[in-house]
mmCIF file of C-alpha atoms in Angstrom:
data_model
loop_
_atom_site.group_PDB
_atom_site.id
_atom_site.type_symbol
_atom_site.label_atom_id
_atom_site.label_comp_id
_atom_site.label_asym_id
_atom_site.label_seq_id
_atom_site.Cartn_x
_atom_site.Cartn_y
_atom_site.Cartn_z
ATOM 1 C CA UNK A 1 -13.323 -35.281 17.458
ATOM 2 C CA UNK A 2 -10.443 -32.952 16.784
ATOM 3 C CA UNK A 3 -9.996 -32.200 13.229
ATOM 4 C CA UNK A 4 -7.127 -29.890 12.474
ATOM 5 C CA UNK A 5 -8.271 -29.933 8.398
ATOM 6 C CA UNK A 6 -11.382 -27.767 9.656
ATOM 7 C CA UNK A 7 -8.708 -24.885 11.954
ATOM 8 C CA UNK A 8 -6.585 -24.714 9.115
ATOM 9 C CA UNK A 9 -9.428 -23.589 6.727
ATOM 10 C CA UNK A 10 -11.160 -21.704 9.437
ATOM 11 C CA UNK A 11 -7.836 -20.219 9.947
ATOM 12 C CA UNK A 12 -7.360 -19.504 6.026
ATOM 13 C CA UNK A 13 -10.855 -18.656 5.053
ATOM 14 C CA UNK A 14 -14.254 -18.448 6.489
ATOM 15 C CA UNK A 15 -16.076 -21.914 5.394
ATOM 16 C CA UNK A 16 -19.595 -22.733 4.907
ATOM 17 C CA UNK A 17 -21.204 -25.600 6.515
ATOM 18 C CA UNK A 18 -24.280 -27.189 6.905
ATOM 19 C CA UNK A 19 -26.128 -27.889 10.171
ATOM 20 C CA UNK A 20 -24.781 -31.562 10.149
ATOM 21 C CA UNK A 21 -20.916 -30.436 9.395
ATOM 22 C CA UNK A 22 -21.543 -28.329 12.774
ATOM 23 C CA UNK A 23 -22.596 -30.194 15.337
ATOM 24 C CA UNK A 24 -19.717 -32.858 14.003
ATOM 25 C CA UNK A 25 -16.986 -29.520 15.022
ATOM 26 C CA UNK A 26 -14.884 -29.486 18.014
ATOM 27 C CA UNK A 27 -15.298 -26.664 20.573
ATOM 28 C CA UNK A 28 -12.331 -25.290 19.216
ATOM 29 C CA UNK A 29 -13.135 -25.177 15.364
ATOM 30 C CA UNK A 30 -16.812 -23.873 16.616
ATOM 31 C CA UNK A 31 -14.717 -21.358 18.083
ATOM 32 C CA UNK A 32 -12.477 -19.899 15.063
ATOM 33 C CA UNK A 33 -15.296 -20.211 12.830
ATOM 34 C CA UNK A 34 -17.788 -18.291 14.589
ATOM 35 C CA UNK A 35 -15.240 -15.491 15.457
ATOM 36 C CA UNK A 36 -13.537 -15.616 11.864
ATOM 37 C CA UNK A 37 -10.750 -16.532 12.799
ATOM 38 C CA UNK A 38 -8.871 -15.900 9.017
ATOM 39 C CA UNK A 39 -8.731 -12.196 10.082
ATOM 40 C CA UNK A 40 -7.120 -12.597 13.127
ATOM 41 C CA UNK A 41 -3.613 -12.714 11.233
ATOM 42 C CA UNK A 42 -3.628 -9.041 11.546
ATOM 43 C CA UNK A 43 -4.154 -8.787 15.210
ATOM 44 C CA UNK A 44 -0.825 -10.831 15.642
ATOM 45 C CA UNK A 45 1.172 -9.541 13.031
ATOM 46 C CA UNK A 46 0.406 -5.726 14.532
ATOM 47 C CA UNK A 47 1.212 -7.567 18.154
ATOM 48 C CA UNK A 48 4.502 -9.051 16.244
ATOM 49 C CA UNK A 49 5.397 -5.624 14.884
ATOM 50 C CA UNK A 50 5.166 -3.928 18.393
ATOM 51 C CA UNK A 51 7.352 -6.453 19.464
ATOM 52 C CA UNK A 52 9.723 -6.403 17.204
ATOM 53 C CA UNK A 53 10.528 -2.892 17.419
ATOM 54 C CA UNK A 54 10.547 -3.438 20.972
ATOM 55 C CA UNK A 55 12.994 -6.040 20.502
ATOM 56 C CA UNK A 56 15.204 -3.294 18.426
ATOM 57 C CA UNK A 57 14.979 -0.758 21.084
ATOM 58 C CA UNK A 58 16.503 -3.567 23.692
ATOM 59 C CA UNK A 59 13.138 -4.083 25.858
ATOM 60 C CA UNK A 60 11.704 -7.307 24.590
ATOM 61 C CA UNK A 61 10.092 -9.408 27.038
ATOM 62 C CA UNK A 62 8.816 -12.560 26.274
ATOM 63 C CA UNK A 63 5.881 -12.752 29.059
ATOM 64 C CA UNK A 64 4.857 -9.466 28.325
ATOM 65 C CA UNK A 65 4.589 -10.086 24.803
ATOM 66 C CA UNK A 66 3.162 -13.037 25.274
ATOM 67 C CA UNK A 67 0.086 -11.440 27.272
ATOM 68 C CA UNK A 68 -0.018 -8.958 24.625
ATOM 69 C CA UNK A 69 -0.482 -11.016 21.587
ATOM 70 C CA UNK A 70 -2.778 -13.221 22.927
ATOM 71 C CA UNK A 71 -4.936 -10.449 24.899
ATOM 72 C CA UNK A 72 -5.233 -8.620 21.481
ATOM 73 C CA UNK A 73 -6.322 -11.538 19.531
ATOM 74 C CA UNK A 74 -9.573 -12.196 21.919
ATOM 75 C CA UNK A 75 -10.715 -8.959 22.265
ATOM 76 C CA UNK A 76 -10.433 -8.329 18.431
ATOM 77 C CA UNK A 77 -12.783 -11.980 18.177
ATOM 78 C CA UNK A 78 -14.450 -10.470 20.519
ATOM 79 C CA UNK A 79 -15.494 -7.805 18.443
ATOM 80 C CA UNK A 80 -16.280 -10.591 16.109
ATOM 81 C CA UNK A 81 -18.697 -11.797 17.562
ATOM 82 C CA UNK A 82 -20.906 -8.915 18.943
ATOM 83 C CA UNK A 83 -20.226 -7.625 15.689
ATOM 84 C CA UNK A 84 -22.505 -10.562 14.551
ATOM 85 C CA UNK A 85 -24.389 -10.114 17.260
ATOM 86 C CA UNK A 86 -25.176 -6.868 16.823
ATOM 87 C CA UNK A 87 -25.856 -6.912 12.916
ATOM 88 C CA UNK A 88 -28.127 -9.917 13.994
ATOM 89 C CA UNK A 89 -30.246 -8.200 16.120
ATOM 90 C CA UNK A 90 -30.388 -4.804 14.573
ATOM 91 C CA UNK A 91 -32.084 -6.964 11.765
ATOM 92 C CA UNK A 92 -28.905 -5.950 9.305
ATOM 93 C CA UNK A 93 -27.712 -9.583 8.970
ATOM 94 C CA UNK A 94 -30.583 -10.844 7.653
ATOM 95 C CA UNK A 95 -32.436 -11.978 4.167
ATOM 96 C CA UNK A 96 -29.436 -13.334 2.797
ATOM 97 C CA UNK A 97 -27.135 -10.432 3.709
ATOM 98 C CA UNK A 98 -23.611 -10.013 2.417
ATOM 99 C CA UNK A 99 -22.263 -11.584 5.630
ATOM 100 C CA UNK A 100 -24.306 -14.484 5.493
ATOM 101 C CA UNK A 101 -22.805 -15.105 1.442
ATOM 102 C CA UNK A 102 -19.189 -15.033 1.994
ATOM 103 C CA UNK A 103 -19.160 -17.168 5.461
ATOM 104 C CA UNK A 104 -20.856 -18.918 8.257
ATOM 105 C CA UNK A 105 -23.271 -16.529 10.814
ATOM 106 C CA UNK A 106 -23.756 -18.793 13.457
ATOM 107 C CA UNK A 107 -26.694 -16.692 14.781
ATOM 108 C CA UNK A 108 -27.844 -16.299 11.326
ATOM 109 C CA UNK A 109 -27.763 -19.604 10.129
ATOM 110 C CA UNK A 110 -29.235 -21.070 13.568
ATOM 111 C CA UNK A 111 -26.019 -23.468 14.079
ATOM 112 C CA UNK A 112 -25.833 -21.758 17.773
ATOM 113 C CA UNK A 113 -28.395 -20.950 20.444
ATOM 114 C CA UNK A 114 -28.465 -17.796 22.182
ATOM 115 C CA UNK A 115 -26.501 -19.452 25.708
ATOM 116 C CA UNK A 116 -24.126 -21.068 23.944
ATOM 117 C CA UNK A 117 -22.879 -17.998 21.988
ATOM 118 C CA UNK A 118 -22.880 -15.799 24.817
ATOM 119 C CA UNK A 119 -20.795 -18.588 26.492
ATOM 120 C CA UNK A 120 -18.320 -17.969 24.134
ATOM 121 C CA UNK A 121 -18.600 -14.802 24.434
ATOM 122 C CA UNK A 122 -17.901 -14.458 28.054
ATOM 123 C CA UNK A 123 -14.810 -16.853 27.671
ATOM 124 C CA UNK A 124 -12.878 -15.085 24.943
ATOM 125 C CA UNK A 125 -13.525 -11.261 26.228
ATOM 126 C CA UNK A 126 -12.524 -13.124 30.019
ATOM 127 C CA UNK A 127 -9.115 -13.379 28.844
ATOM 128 C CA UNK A 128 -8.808 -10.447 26.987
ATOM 129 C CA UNK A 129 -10.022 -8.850 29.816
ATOM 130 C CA UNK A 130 -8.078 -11.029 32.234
ATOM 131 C CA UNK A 131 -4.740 -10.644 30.298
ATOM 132 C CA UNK A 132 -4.977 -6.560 29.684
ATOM 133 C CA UNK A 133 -5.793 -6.511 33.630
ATOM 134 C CA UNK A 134 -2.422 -8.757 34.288
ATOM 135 C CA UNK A 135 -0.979 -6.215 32.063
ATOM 136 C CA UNK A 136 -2.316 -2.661 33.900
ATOM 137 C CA UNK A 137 -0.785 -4.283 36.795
ATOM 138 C CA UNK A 138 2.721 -4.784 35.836
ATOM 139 C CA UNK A 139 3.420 -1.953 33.784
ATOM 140 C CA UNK A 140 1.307 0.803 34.551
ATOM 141 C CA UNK A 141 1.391 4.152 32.799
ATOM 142 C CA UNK A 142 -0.852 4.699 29.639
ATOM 143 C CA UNK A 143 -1.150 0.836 29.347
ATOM 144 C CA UNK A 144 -4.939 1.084 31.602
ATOM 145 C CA UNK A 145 -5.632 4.113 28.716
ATOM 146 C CA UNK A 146 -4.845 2.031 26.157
ATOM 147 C CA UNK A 147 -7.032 -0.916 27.324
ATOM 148 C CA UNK A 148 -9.922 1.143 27.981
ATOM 149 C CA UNK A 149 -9.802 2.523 24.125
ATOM 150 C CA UNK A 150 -9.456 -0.756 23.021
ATOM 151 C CA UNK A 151 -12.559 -2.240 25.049
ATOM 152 C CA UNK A 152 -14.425 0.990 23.513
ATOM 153 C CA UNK A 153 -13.457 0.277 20.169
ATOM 154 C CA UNK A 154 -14.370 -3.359 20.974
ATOM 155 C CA UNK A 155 -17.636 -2.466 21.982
ATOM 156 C CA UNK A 156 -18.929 0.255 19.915
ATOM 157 C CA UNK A 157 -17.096 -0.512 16.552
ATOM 158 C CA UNK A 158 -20.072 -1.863 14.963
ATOM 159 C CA UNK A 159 -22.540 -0.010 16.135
ATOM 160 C CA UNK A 160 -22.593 3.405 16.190
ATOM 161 C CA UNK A 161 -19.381 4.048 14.477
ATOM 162 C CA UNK A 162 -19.858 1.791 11.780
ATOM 163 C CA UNK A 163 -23.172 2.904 10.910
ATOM 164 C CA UNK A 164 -21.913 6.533 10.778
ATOM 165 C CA UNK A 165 -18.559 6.549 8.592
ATOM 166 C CA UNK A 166 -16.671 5.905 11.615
ATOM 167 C CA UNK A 167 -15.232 2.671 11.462
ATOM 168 C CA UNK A 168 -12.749 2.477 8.604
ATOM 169 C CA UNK A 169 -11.159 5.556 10.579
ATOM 170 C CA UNK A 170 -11.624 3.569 13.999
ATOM 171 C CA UNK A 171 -9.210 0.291 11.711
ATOM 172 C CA UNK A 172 -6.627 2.941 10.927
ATOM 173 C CA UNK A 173 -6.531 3.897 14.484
ATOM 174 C CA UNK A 174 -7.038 0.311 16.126
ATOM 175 C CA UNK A 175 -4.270 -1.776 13.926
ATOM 176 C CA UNK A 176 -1.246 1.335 13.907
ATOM 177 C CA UNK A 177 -1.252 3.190 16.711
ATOM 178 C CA UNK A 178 -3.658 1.397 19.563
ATOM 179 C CA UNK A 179 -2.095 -2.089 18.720
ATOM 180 C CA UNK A 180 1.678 -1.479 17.377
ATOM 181 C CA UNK A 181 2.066 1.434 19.032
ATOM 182 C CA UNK A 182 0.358 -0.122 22.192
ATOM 183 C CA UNK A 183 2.362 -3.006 22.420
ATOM 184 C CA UNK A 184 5.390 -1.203 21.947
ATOM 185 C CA UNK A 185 4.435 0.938 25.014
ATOM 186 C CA UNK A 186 3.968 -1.886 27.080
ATOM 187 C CA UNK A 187 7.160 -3.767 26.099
ATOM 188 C CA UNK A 188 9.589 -0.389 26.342
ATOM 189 C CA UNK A 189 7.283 1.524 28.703
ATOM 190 C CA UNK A 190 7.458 4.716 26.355
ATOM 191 C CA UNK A 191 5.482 5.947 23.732
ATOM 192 C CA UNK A 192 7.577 6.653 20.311
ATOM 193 C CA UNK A 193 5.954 8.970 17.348
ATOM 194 C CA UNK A 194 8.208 6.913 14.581
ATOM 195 C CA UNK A 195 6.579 3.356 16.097
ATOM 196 C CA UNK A 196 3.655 4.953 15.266
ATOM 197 C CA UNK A 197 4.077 6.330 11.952
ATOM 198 C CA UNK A 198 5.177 2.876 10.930
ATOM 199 C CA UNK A 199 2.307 1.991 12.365
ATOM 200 C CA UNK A 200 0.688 3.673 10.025
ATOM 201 C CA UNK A 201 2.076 1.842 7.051
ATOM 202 C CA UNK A 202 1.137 -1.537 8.143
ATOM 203 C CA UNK A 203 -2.656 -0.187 9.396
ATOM 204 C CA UNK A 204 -3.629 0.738 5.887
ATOM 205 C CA UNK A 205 -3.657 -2.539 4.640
ATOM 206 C CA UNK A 206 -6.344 -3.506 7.342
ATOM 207 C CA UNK A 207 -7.887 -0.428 6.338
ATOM 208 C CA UNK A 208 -8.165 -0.878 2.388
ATOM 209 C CA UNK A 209 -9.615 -4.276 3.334
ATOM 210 C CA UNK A 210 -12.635 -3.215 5.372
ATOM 211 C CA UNK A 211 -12.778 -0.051 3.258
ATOM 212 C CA UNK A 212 -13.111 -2.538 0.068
ATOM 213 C CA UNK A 213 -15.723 -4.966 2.186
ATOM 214 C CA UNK A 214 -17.866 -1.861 2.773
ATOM 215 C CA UNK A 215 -17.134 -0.846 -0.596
ATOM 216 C CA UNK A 216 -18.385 -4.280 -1.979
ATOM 217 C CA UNK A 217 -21.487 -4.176 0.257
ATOM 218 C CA UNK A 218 -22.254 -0.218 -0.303
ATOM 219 C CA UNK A 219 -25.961 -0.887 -2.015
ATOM 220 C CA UNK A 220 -26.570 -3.445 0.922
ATOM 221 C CA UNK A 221 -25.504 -1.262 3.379
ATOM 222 C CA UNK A 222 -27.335 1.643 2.017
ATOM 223 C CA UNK A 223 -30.623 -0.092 2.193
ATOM 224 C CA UNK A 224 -30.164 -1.302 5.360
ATOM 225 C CA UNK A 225 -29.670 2.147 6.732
ATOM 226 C CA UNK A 226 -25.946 1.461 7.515
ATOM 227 C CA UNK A 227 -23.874 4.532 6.542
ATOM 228 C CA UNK A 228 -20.573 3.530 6.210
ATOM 229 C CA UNK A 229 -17.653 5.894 5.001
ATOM 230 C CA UNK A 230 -18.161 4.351 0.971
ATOM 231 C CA UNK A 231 -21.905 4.900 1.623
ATOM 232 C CA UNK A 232 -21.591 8.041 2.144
ATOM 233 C CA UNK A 233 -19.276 9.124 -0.108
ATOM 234 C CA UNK A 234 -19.886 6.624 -3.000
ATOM 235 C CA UNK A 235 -18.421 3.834 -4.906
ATOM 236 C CA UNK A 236 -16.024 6.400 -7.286
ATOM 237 C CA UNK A 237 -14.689 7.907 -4.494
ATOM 238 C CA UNK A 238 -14.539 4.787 -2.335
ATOM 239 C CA UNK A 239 -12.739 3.003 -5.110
ATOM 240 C CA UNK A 240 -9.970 5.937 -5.032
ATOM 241 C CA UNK A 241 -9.655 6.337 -1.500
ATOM 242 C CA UNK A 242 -8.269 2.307 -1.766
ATOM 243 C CA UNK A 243 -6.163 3.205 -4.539
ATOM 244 C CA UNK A 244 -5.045 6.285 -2.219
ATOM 245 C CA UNK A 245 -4.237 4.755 0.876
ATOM 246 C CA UNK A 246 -2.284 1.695 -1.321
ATOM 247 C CA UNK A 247 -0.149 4.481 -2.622
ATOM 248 C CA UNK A 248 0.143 5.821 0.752
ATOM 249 C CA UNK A 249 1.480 2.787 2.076
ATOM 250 C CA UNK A 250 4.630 2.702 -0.252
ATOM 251 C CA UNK A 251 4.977 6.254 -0.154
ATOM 252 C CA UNK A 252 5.644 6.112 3.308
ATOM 253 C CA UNK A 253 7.976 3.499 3.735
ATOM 254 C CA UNK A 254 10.414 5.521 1.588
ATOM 255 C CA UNK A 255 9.846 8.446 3.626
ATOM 256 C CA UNK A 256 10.621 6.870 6.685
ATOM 257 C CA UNK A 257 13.877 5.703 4.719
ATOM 258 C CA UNK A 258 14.662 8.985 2.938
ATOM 259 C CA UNK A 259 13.900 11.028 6.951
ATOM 260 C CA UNK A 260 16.669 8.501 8.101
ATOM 261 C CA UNK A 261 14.156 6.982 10.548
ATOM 262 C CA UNK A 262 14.558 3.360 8.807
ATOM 263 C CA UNK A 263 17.359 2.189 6.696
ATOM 264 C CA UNK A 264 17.213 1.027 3.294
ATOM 265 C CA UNK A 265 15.935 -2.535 4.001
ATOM 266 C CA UNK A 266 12.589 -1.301 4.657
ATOM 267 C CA UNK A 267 12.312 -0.631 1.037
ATOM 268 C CA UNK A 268 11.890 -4.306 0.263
ATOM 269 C CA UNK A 269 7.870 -3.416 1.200
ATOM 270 C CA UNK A 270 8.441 -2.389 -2.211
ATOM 271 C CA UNK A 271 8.247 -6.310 -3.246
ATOM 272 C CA UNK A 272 4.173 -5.583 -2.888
ATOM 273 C CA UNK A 273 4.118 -3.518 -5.932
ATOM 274 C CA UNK A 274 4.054 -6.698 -7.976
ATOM 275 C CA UNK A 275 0.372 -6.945 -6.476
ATOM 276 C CA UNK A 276 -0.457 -3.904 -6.940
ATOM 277 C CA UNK A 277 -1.451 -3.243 -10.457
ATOM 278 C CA UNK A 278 -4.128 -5.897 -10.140
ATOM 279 C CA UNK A 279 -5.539 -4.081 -7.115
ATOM 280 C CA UNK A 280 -5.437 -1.230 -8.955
ATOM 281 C CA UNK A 281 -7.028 -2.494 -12.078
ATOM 282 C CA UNK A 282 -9.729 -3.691 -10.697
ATOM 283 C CA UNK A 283 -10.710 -0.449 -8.373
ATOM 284 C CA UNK A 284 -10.376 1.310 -11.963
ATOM 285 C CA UNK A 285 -14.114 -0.109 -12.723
ATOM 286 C CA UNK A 286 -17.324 -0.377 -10.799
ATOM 287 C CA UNK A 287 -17.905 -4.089 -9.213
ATOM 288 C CA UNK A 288 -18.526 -6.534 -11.093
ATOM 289 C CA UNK A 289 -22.442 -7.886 -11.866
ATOM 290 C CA UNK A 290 -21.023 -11.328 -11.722
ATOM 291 C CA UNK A 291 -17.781 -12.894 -10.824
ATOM 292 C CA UNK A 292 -15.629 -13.367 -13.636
ATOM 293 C CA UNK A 293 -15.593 -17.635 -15.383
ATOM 294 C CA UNK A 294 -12.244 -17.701 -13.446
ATOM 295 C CA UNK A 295 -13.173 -16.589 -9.988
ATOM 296 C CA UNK A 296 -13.776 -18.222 -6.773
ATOM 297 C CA UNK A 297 -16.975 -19.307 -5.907
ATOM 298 C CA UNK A 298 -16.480 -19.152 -2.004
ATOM 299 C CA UNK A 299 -14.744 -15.550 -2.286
ATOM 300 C CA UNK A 300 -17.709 -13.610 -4.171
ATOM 301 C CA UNK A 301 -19.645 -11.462 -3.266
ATOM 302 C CA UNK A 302 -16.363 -9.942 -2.271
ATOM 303 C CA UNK A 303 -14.306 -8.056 -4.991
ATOM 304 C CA UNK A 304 -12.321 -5.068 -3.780
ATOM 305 C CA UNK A 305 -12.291 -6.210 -0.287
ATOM 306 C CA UNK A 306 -10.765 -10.072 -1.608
ATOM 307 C CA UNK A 307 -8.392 -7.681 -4.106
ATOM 308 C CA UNK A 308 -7.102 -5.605 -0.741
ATOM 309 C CA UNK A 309 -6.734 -8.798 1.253
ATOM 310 C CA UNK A 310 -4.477 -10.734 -1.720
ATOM 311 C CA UNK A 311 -2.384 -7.553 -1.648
ATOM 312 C CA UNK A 312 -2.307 -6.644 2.114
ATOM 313 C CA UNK A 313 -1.218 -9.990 2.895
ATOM 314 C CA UNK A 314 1.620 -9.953 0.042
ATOM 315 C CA UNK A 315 2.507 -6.522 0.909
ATOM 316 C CA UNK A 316 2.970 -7.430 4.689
ATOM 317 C CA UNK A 317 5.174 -10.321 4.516
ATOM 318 C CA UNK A 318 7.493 -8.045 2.417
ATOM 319 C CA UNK A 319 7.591 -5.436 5.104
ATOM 320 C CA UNK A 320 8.344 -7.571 8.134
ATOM 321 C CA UNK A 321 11.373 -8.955 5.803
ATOM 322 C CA UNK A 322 12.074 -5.630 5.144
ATOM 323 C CA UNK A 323 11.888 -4.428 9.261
ATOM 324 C CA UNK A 324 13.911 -7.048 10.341
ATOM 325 C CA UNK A 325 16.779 -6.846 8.083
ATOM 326 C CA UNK A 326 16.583 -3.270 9.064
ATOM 327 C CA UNK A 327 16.831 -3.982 12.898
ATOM 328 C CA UNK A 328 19.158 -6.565 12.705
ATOM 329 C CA UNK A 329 21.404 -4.326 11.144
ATOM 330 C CA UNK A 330 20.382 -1.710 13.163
#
């Protein structure tokens, strides 16, 4: 039976359930939970930011967009999934893992067998694959580059680049330039060097998150062998490269605005400095033993990466307001 309760909090967050709660799931809800679907929200709003600036720059189409938005959001739950996969078999995933804490592992946790997952599997990267195809063939031009560097970050994101201090570079990369700056291409049929330093300002919110979920996870990861940028360099500098790339993101809005690339309205990204001292706070001191008497239970283990979410998702909404003022008055 359909339950829209159950997509709303897979949409939101990434529940727990027991084996009974899953087999009562519609396809659909099986399908958002075991691809998490509550991080998806970036893939679109990237897509949404391509478009928009498409839409300044007098090219919007709706079809194309369309393809676009949707083709983005299943290959990134595509990655989603052999991410899991791959953690899962690798052995990483397992005794109780970070992953397994914070949300449902459908391998994991034994709530799916090996055909069915690989069923959904084939469905979701079919049309990704099937869209970006549709795509290649009606616009041409870098648009077959750019969907062969997204099907390589799709497939070798977790492993090897996230094992080797690769992957928080390979978010930066993936959510400004590949996906705003890629959906503007296909929309306008150009490439433009100030979509993509915008680009940039909305990609470092992805990247503080993973950066503060591999941050979070750095003694896990360590023992499992997985070196990840924080591993590597550790949790001081970790917790400063956040705070960096925070500052970064305000620093370049109003550079954008003082270069006369944006106009002022942009500056209303600044709204996400109310946020910001908390995030800042708490990357001030190591994690946490335990979660504070006022915490969620459903959030922790996650600390810095839950901190960077609250904020990324705050500082966002302020600079889409911010970008479309500025366009309309553009």
């Amino acid at each position: 039976m359909v339950d829209l309760k159950i997509w709303a909090q897979a949409l939101d967050r990434m529940p727990k359930l027991s084996h009974a709660e899953w087999q009562q799931l519609d396809p659909v809800a099986r399908w958002l939970i075991a691809c998490r679907a509550s991080v998806l929200f970036m893939t679109f709003t990237a897509a949404a930011l391509g478009g928009l600036l498409a839409w300044r720059a007098g090219a919007f189409q709706l079809d194309l967009w369309l393809a676009t938005v949707i083709g983005l959001v299943f290959a990134h739950a595509t990655n989603n999934l052999l991410n899991d996969y791959t953690d899962s078999r690798r052995g990483i995933d397992r005794d109780n893992y970070y992953r397994n804490q914070y949300g449902v592992h459908v391998l994991e946790d034994g709530l799916m067998s090996g055909p069915d997952f690989w069923r959904y599997v084939g469905v979701t990267a079919g049309i990704a694959l099937l869209l970006g195809g549709w795509l290649v063939v009606q616009r041409s031009g870098l648009t077959l580059d750019l969907m062969l560097a997204g099907a390589f970050f799709v497939l070798f994101y977790t492993w090897p680049l996230k094992y080797y201090g690769l992957g928080e570079p390979a978010v930066l990369l993936v959510w400004g330039p590949l996906m705003v700056g890629g959906t503007y291409y296909v929309l306008v049929g150009q490439w433009s060097w100030d979509v993509t330093w915008l680009s940039l300002v909305f990609a470092l919110g992805p990247t503080t998150v993973i950066f503060g979920k591999h941050t979070d996870k750095l003694e896990a990861d360590r023992a499992k062998g997985v070196h990840t940028l924080p591993v590597m360099i550790g949790e001081r500098a970790a917790r400063a490269s956040i705070a960096a790339m925070l500052i970064a993101q305000y620093l370049l809005c109003v550079g954008l605005v003082i270069a006369g690339r944006f106009q002022w309205p942009l500056l209303l990204a600044l709204g996400g400095l109310a946020m910001a001292p908390d995030l800042l706070r708490a990357l001030r001191q190591p994690k946490p033993a335990a979660p504070p008497a006022d915490y969620a239970a459903d959030v922790w283990p996650l600390w810095f990466s839950a901190w960077a979410f609250r904020h990324t998702r705050r500082f966002t909404s302020f600079f889409l307001i911010g970008l479309i003022l500025d366009t309309i008055l553009a």
